Coordinates of C-alpha atoms and ligand atoms in Angstrom, one line a residue:
M1251 CA -12.4 23.4 34.0
E1252 CA -11.4 20.6 31.9
S1253 CA -13.0 17.2 32.4
L1254 CA -11.1 13.8 32.1
R1255 CA -10.6 12.6 28.3
F1256 CA -10.3 8.8 28.4
L1257 CA -9.2 7.9 32.1
D1258 CA -11.9 7.5 35.3
N1259 CA -11.1 7.8 38.8
Q1260 CA -11.3 3.8 39.3
T1261 CA -8.5 3.3 36.4
A1262 CA -6.6 6.0 37.4
D1263 CA -6.5 4.5 41.0
G1264 CA -5.9 1.1 39.6
I1265 CA -2.9 2.2 37.6
R1266 CA -1.3 4.2 40.4
M1267 CA -1.7 0.9 42.5
D1268 CA -0.1 -1.2 40.0
F1269 CA 2.4 1.0 38.4
G1270 CA 2.9 4.2 40.8
T1271 CA 3.4 7.6 39.7
P1272 CA 4.2 9.5 37.7
A1273 CA 2.9 7.4 34.8
F1274 CA 2.4 8.0 31.4
V1275 CA -0.8 6.3 30.1
Y1276 CA -1.7 5.7 26.4
D1277 CA -5.2 4.9 25.3
E1278 CA -5.3 2.3 22.5
A1279 CA -9.0 3.1 21.6
T1280 CA -7.7 6.8 20.9
L1281 CA -4.9 5.6 19.0
L1282 CA -7.0 3.3 16.9
S1283 CA -9.6 6.0 16.3
R1284 CA -6.9 8.6 15.3
A1285 CA -5.2 6.0 12.8
E1286 CA -8.7 5.4 11.2
A1287 CA -9.4 9.2 10.7
A1288 CA -5.7 9.7 9.0
L1289 CA -6.2 6.7 7.0
A1290 CA -9.4 8.7 5.6
F1291 CA -7.7 11.6 4.4
P1292 CA -8.7 12.7 1.0
N1293 CA -6.6 11.7 -1.8
A1294 CA -6.9 11.3 -5.6
F1295 CA -4.3 8.5 -6.1
G1296 CA -3.8 6.5 -3.1
L1297 CA -2.5 7.5 0.4
T1298 CA 0.3 6.4 2.7
V1299 CA 0.0 7.5 6.5
R1300 CA 3.4 7.3 8.4
F1301 CA 3.4 7.9 11.9
A1302 CA 6.0 10.6 12.7
M1303 CA 7.7 8.5 15.4
K1304 CA 9.7 11.0 17.4
A1305 CA 6.3 12.1 18.9
A1306 CA 6.2 8.9 20.8
P1307 CA 8.6 6.1 19.6
N1308 CA 7.6 3.4 22.3
G1309 CA 7.5 0.0 20.1
A1310 CA 4.3 -1.1 21.6
L1311 CA 2.9 2.2 20.2
L1312 CA 4.8 1.5 16.8
R1313 CA 3.1 -1.8 16.4
V1314 CA -0.6 -0.6 17.4
F1315 CA -0.2 1.6 14.1
D1316 CA 1.7 -0.9 12.3
R1317 CA -1.3 -3.6 12.7
E1318 CA -3.5 -0.5 11.3
G1319 CA -1.6 -0.3 8.2
L1320 CA 0.4 3.0 9.0
H1321 CA 3.8 3.3 7.9
L1322 CA 6.8 5.2 9.7
D1323 CA 8.6 8.6 9.6
A1324 CA 12.0 8.5 11.5
S1325 CA 14.0 11.3 12.2
S1326 CA 17.2 9.8 12.8
G1327 CA 19.3 6.6 12.2
H1328 CA 18.7 5.5 15.7
E1329 CA 14.6 5.9 15.4
V1330 CA 15.2 3.7 12.3
E1331 CA 16.9 1.0 14.4
R1332 CA 14.5 1.2 17.0
A1333 CA 11.4 0.8 14.5
M1334 CA 13.4 -2.3 13.1
R1335 CA 13.9 -3.6 16.6
A1336 CA 10.0 -3.4 17.2
G1337 CA 9.5 -5.6 14.1
I1338 CA 8.7 -3.0 11.6
G1339 CA 9.7 -4.0 8.1
T1340 CA 12.4 -1.5 6.8
E1341 CA 10.2 -1.0 3.5
K1342 CA 7.8 0.7 5.8
V1343 CA 10.5 3.2 7.2
S1344 CA 11.4 6.5 5.8
L1345 CA 13.9 8.6 7.0
S1346 CA 14.1 12.4 6.8
T1347 CA 16.7 13.3 9.1
Q1348 CA 19.1 16.6 10.1
E1349 CA 21.9 14.3 10.7
L1350 CA 22.5 11.5 8.1
P1351 CA 23.8 8.4 9.8
E1352 CA 27.0 7.0 9.0
D1353 CA 25.5 3.9 7.8
F1354 CA 22.7 5.5 5.5
A1355 CA 23.9 3.3 2.5
S1356 CA 23.1 0.1 4.3
L1357 CA 19.9 1.4 5.5
A1358 CA 18.9 2.2 2.1
R1359 CA 20.2 -1.1 0.9
E1360 CA 17.8 -2.8 3.4
G1361 CA 15.0 -0.9 1.8
V1362 CA 14.6 2.2 3.9
K1363 CA 13.2 5.0 2.1
I1364 CA 15.8 8.4 2.6
N1365 CA 14.6 11.7 1.9
L1366 CA 17.7 13.6 1.5
C1367 CA 17.4 16.8 3.5
S1368 CA 20.3 19.1 2.4
L1369 CA 22.7 19.6 -0.6
S1370 CA 25.6 17.9 1.3
Q1371 CA 23.2 14.8 2.4
L1372 CA 22.7 14.4 -1.2
E1373 CA 26.4 14.6 -2.1
R1374 CA 27.1 11.9 0.3
F1375 CA 24.5 9.8 -0.9
A1376 CA 25.4 10.1 -4.7
E1377 CA 29.1 9.2 -3.9
Q1378 CA 28.1 5.9 -1.9
L1379 CA 24.8 4.9 -4.0
P1380 CA 25.2 6.3 -7.6
G1381 CA 22.1 5.1 -9.5
A1382 CA 19.9 4.6 -6.6
K1383 CA 16.4 5.7 -6.0
V1384 CA 15.8 8.5 -3.3
G1385 CA 13.6 11.2 -2.1
L1386 CA 14.2 14.7 -1.6
R1387 CA 13.1 17.1 1.2
F1388 CA 12.7 20.6 0.3
N1389 CA 12.0 23.8 2.1
P1390 CA 9.1 25.6 -0.2
G1391 CA 9.6 28.7 1.2
L1392 CA 6.6 28.8 3.2
G1393 CA 6.2 28.1 7.2
S1394 CA 3.3 28.2 9.4
G1395 CA 4.5 27.0 12.8
G1396 CA 3.1 28.5 16.0
S1397 CA 6.3 30.0 17.0
A1398 CA 9.5 30.4 15.9
K1399 CA 10.6 27.0 17.9
T1400 CA 8.0 25.2 15.7
N1401 CA 8.2 26.7 12.5
V1402 CA 9.6 24.1 10.2
G1403 CA 9.2 25.8 7.0
G1404 CA 10.3 29.4 5.3
P1405 CA 13.4 31.6 5.4
S1406 CA 13.9 31.0 9.3
A1407 CA 14.0 27.0 9.0
S1408 CA 16.9 24.7 8.2
F1409 CA 15.0 22.1 7.3
G1410 CA 15.3 20.5 3.6
I1411 CA 16.6 21.8 0.5
W1412 CA 15.9 25.6 0.1
K1413 CA 13.8 25.8 -2.6
D1414 CA 16.1 28.3 -4.9
D1415 CA 18.8 25.3 -4.6
L1416 CA 16.5 23.2 -6.8
E1417 CA 18.4 23.5 -10.0
R1418 CA 21.7 22.6 -8.1
A1419 CA 20.1 19.6 -6.4
R1420 CA 18.8 18.2 -9.7
D1421 CA 22.2 18.8 -11.5
L1422 CA 24.0 16.8 -8.5
A1423 CA 21.2 13.9 -8.8
A1424 CA 21.6 14.0 -12.5
A1425 CA 25.5 13.6 -12.6
A1426 CA 25.4 10.4 -10.1
S1427 CA 22.2 9.1 -12.0
L1428 CA 19.9 9.1 -9.1
R1429 CA 16.5 8.7 -9.6
I1430 CA 14.5 10.9 -7.6
E1431 CA 11.1 9.1 -6.6
R1432 CA 9.8 11.1 -3.9
I1433 CA 9.4 14.6 -3.0
H1434 CA 9.0 15.7 0.5
T1435 CA 7.8 19.1 2.2
H1436 CA 6.8 19.2 5.7
I1437 CA 6.3 22.6 6.8
G1438 CA 3.9 22.0 9.6
S1439 CA 1.1 23.0 7.8
G1440 CA -1.6 23.4 10.7
S1441 CA -5.5 23.4 10.4
D1442 CA -5.8 26.1 7.6
P1443 CA -6.9 24.5 4.4
E1444 CA -5.7 27.7 2.4
V1445 CA -2.2 26.8 3.8
W1446 CA -2.5 23.2 2.6
Q1447 CA -3.8 24.3 -0.6
R1448 CA -0.6 26.5 -1.1
V1449 CA 2.0 24.0 0.4
A1450 CA 0.4 21.6 -2.2
S1451 CA 0.7 23.7 -5.0
L1452 CA 4.2 24.6 -4.5
S1453 CA 5.4 21.4 -3.8
L1454 CA 3.6 19.9 -6.9
G1455 CA 5.6 22.9 -8.5
I1456 CA 8.9 21.2 -7.4
V1457 CA 7.5 17.8 -8.5
E1458 CA 7.1 19.0 -11.9
A1459 CA 10.8 19.5 -12.3
F1460 CA 11.6 15.8 -11.4
P1461 CA 9.8 13.7 -13.9
E1462 CA 10.5 10.4 -12.0
V1463 CA 8.8 11.4 -9.1
E1464 CA 6.0 9.1 -8.1
V1465 CA 5.0 10.3 -4.5
L1466 CA 4.7 13.5 -2.8
N1467 CA 4.6 13.7 1.1
L1468 CA 3.4 16.7 2.4
G1469 CA 4.4 16.1 6.1
G1470 CA 2.2 16.4 9.3
G1471 CA 1.6 19.5 11.6
F1472 CA -2.2 18.8 11.9
K1473 CA -2.7 20.8 15.0
V1474 CA -5.1 19.0 17.7
A1475 CA -7.1 20.5 20.5
R1476 CA -5.8 19.6 23.7
M1477 CA -7.7 22.2 25.6
S1478 CA -11.3 22.5 25.3
D1479 CA -11.4 26.2 23.8
E1480 CA -8.8 24.9 21.1
R1481 CA -9.7 24.1 17.3
A1482 CA -8.7 20.6 15.8
T1483 CA -7.7 20.2 12.2
D1484 CA -10.6 18.8 10.2
L1485 CA -8.8 16.6 8.1
Q1486 CA -11.6 16.6 5.3
L1487 CA -11.5 20.0 5.1
V1488 CA -7.6 20.5 4.7
G1489 CA -7.5 17.4 2.6
E1490 CA -10.1 18.5 -0.1
P1491 CA -7.7 21.1 -1.7
V1492 CA -4.8 18.7 -1.6
K1493 CA -7.0 16.1 -3.4
Q1494 CA -8.2 18.6 -6.0
A1495 CA -4.5 19.7 -6.6
F1496 CA -3.4 16.5 -7.2
E1497 CA -6.3 15.9 -9.8
E1498 CA -5.4 19.1 -11.6
F1499 CA -1.6 18.1 -11.5
A1500 CA -2.7 14.6 -13.3
D1501 CA -4.9 16.5 -15.9
R1502 CA -2.0 18.7 -16.8
T1503 CA 0.8 16.3 -16.7
G1504 CA -0.4 13.0 -16.8
R1505 CA 1.1 12.1 -13.7
R1506 CA -0.7 10.4 -11.0
L1507 CA 1.0 11.1 -7.8
R1508 CA 0.6 9.2 -4.7
L1509 CA 0.0 11.3 -1.4
E1510 CA 1.8 10.7 1.8
I1511 CA 1.1 12.2 5.1
E1512 CA 3.2 11.9 8.4
P1513 CA 1.3 13.1 11.4
G1514 CA 2.7 12.8 15.1
T1515 CA 0.6 15.1 16.9
F1516 CA -2.5 14.1 15.4
L1517 CA -1.9 10.5 15.9
T1518 CA -1.1 10.2 19.8
A1519 CA -1.1 13.9 21.5
T1520 CA -4.7 13.4 23.0
A1521 CA -4.3 9.5 23.5
G1522 CA -1.6 10.3 26.2
S1523 CA -2.2 11.1 29.6
L1524 CA 0.4 11.5 32.7
L1525 CA -0.9 10.3 36.1
T1526 CA 0.7 12.3 38.9
T1527 CA 0.7 12.8 42.7
I1528 CA 0.2 16.3 44.3
Q1529 CA 3.2 16.0 46.4
D1530 CA 3.4 19.1 48.2
A1531 CA 1.6 22.4 48.2
T1532 CA 2.4 25.9 49.3
S1533 CA 0.9 29.4 48.9
T1534 CA 2.9 32.9 48.8
G1535 CA -0.1 34.8 50.3
P1536 CA -2.8 37.0 49.1
E1537 CA -0.7 39.0 46.5
G1538 CA 0.8 35.5 45.4
Y1539 CA -0.2 32.2 44.3
S1540 CA -1.4 28.7 45.7
F1541 CA 1.1 26.2 44.2
L1542 CA 0.6 22.5 43.8
K1543 CA 3.8 20.6 43.3
L1544 CA 3.5 17.4 41.6
D1545 CA 5.6 14.4 41.5
A1546 CA 6.3 14.9 37.9
G1547 CA 7.5 18.2 35.6
M1548 CA 9.8 19.0 33.2
T1549 CA 11.3 15.6 33.5
E1550 CA 8.0 14.3 31.6
I1551 CA 6.6 17.3 30.2
L1552 CA 8.7 20.1 28.7
R1553 CA 6.2 21.6 26.3
P1554 CA 4.9 24.3 28.7
S1555 CA 8.4 25.4 29.8
L1556 CA 9.5 25.2 26.2
Y1557 CA 6.5 26.8 24.1
G1558 CA 4.1 27.9 26.6
A1559 CA 2.0 24.9 25.7
R1560 CA -1.3 24.6 27.6
H1561 CA -2.1 21.1 28.6
P1562 CA -5.3 20.2 30.3
I1563 CA -4.9 19.5 34.3
I1564 CA -7.4 17.7 36.0
S1565 CA -7.1 17.1 39.9
L1566 CA -8.9 14.0 41.2
P1567 CA -9.5 14.8 45.3
R1568 CA -10.3 11.8 47.1
D1569 CA -13.3 13.5 48.6
A1570 CA -14.4 16.0 46.2
N1571 CA -17.3 18.3 47.1
G1572 CA -17.5 20.2 43.9
E1573 CA -15.5 23.3 45.3
T1574 CA -12.7 24.7 43.1
K1575 CA -9.6 26.8 43.4
S1576 CA -7.1 28.7 41.6
Y1577 CA -3.9 26.8 41.4
V1578 CA -0.5 27.3 39.8
V1579 CA 1.1 23.8 39.2
V1580 CA 4.6 23.3 39.1
G1581 CA 6.9 20.4 38.5
H1582 CA 9.3 18.7 41.0
C1583 CA 12.6 20.1 39.5
C1584 CA 14.6 23.0 41.7
E1585 CA 14.0 25.3 38.6
S1586 CA 11.6 28.1 38.3
G1587 CA 11.0 27.2 34.9
D1588 CA 9.5 23.9 35.6
L1589 CA 5.7 25.1 35.3
L1590 CA 2.8 23.4 34.1
T1591 CA 0.5 26.3 34.2
T1592 CA 2.0 28.8 31.6
A1593 CA 0.2 31.5 30.0
D1594 CA -0.6 30.5 26.3
G1595 CA 2.5 30.6 24.3
Q1596 CA 4.4 32.5 27.1
P1597 CA 6.7 29.9 29.0
E1598 CA 8.1 32.7 31.3
E1599 CA 4.4 33.7 32.5
L1600 CA 2.6 32.0 35.3
L1601 CA -1.1 31.4 34.8
A1602 CA -3.3 30.0 37.7
R1603 CA -5.7 27.5 36.5
E1604 CA -9.2 26.7 38.4
L1605 CA -9.0 23.2 39.6
A1606 CA -11.1 21.1 41.9
V1607 CA -9.8 21.8 45.2
C1608 CA -7.3 19.1 46.3
G1609 CA -4.3 18.6 48.4
V1610 CA -1.0 16.5 49.2
G1611 CA -1.6 12.8 48.1
D1612 CA -4.4 13.3 45.5
L1613 CA -4.0 12.4 41.8
C1614 CA -3.6 15.0 39.3
V1615 CA -3.8 14.0 35.7
I1616 CA -2.1 16.2 32.9
E1617 CA -3.7 15.6 29.4
G1618 CA -2.8 15.7 25.7
V1619 CA 0.6 14.4 26.8
G1620 CA 0.6 11.7 23.9
A1621 CA 3.0 13.5 21.5
Y1622 CA 6.5 15.3 22.5
C1623 CA 6.4 14.4 26.0
S1624 CA 7.9 11.2 27.1
S1625 CA 9.8 11.6 24.0
M1626 CA 10.9 15.0 24.5
S1627 CA 11.5 15.9 28.3
A1628 CA 14.4 17.1 30.4
K1629 CA 15.0 13.5 31.0
N1630 CA 17.1 12.9 34.6
Y1631 CA 17.3 16.6 35.6
N1632 CA 17.6 16.6 39.2
S1633 CA 18.5 13.0 38.9
F1634 CA 14.7 11.8 38.6
P1635 CA 14.2 8.5 36.7
E1636 CA 12.5 8.1 33.5
S1637 CA 8.7 7.6 33.9
P1638 CA 6.9 4.2 33.3
E1639 CA 4.5 4.1 30.2
V1640 CA 1.3 2.0 30.4
L1641 CA -1.1 1.0 27.3
L1642 CA -4.9 1.2 28.5
R1643 CA -6.3 -1.5 26.2
V1644 CA -9.5 -1.5 24.3
D1645 CA -10.9 -4.2 26.7
G1646 CA -9.8 -2.0 29.7
S1647 CA -7.0 -4.0 30.7
T1648 CA -3.5 -2.4 31.1
S1649 CA -0.1 -3.5 29.9
L1650 CA 3.3 -2.0 31.1
I1651 CA 5.0 -0.8 28.1
R1652 CA 8.1 0.7 29.7
K1653 CA 9.4 0.2 32.9
R1654 CA 10.2 2.8 35.4
Q1655 CA 14.0 3.6 35.2
T1656 CA 16.4 2.9 38.3
L1657 CA 19.1 4.9 39.9
E1658 CA 21.6 2.2 38.7
Q1659 CA 20.2 2.8 35.0
I1660 CA 20.9 6.6 35.3
L1661 CA 24.3 5.9 36.6
E1662 CA 25.0 3.3 34.4
N1663 CA 27.7 5.0 32.1
E1664 CA 29.4 7.2 34.8
I1665 CA 32.7 6.7 35.4
L1666 CA 34.6 7.7 38.9
P1667 CA 38.1 7.8 37.8
Ligands
PLP295 C1 8.0 16.1 13.4 C2 8.0 15.4 11.7 C3 6.6 15.3 11.3 C4 5.3 15.3 12.5 O1 5.1 16.7 12.7 P1 3.6 16.8 13.7 O2 3.6 18.2 13.8 O3 3.8 16.0 15.3 O4 2.5 16.4 13.0 C5 6.3 15.1 10.2 N1 7.3 15.0 9.2 C6 8.5 15.2 9.5 C7 9.7 15.2 8.8 C8 8.9 15.7 11.1 O5 10.1 16.1 11.3

């Protein structure tokens, strides 16, 4: 059984009273300590930490990280716009995107650092901004995601310029007098120091082909321990061989490169919890399961249905007596895949969890939802409104940072001819 990470019964009750459920709660103290840990990543000649904002793009969270000195990684033109509206300076935003926005030239002129992620992006950029400084994202041929759905490097990933197209990229850049000042390789390297060492050395090989490069960005992908039986990445451990590789590169070439990392998960995953209410329960008999039905589900957390991701679930019965029971926890959508207790890595498979005995009306907290949950859900499915987001401050107070959506807002763009 998992225990509560940063909420307690009283705070949870207060948030339900003030904002209702379901509600996302982000813990500022955790955000700050994660930022501090990321900023301590071993480096030889300087470090920029970028928050991969697609993990949790709420402007209030961007501002918390901005105050700590973090920069941002945006994955679409819309995210760049969002960062700017939150008051983040364009010079702190880098854009690595699968879909280059139409207005990329004006974004670049305003100071956004673009990493071109394909040969055709490179051609389009060269056409409009000859002679400009820019970055290139490569796929170094190595991947390490947990599943085909999270793998972002190697031959099965479409992200970045394929390593064997390096010459072609160099020729295209040279023809337009582009100055390649950054190389980027995000492969989701995980928690294994050997993988970081390999990706650093492959990436430094790419940097060697571009004499003007000053910054090497190794992306994010640092795994966190959402469940108590999972192992978290030790940044000191994975960073040390990277630092050494940068030092050796400097000894060999005389080039002292700045390191960039851009974690999403690492910075926010454990800082978010979803507060829900158990709104129904049912049982399918001795051969079946005891189901708890929450007032949330894939409309807030898609990761179990998508990847078979596991999140801690803690029921908070009003009259707890220490007894536990095995439950399958499901969401509120009419969809058999709307499951919160899937087997590890197996989205189709139900796996009951031992929780404190609870019933309808009790609170239930889903943890580890600070990354890729609020930002990546089956929003508005079954016409459920988007949930509010609340920031739990260091001083224990709460701020509403996103209101609950209304039906009017869901229907806003619908037209009945
Ligand atoms: C998503 C993404 C990240 C962050 O990945 P995490 O696994 O959340 O750390 C970093 N860089 C780029 C380019 C990304 O697309």
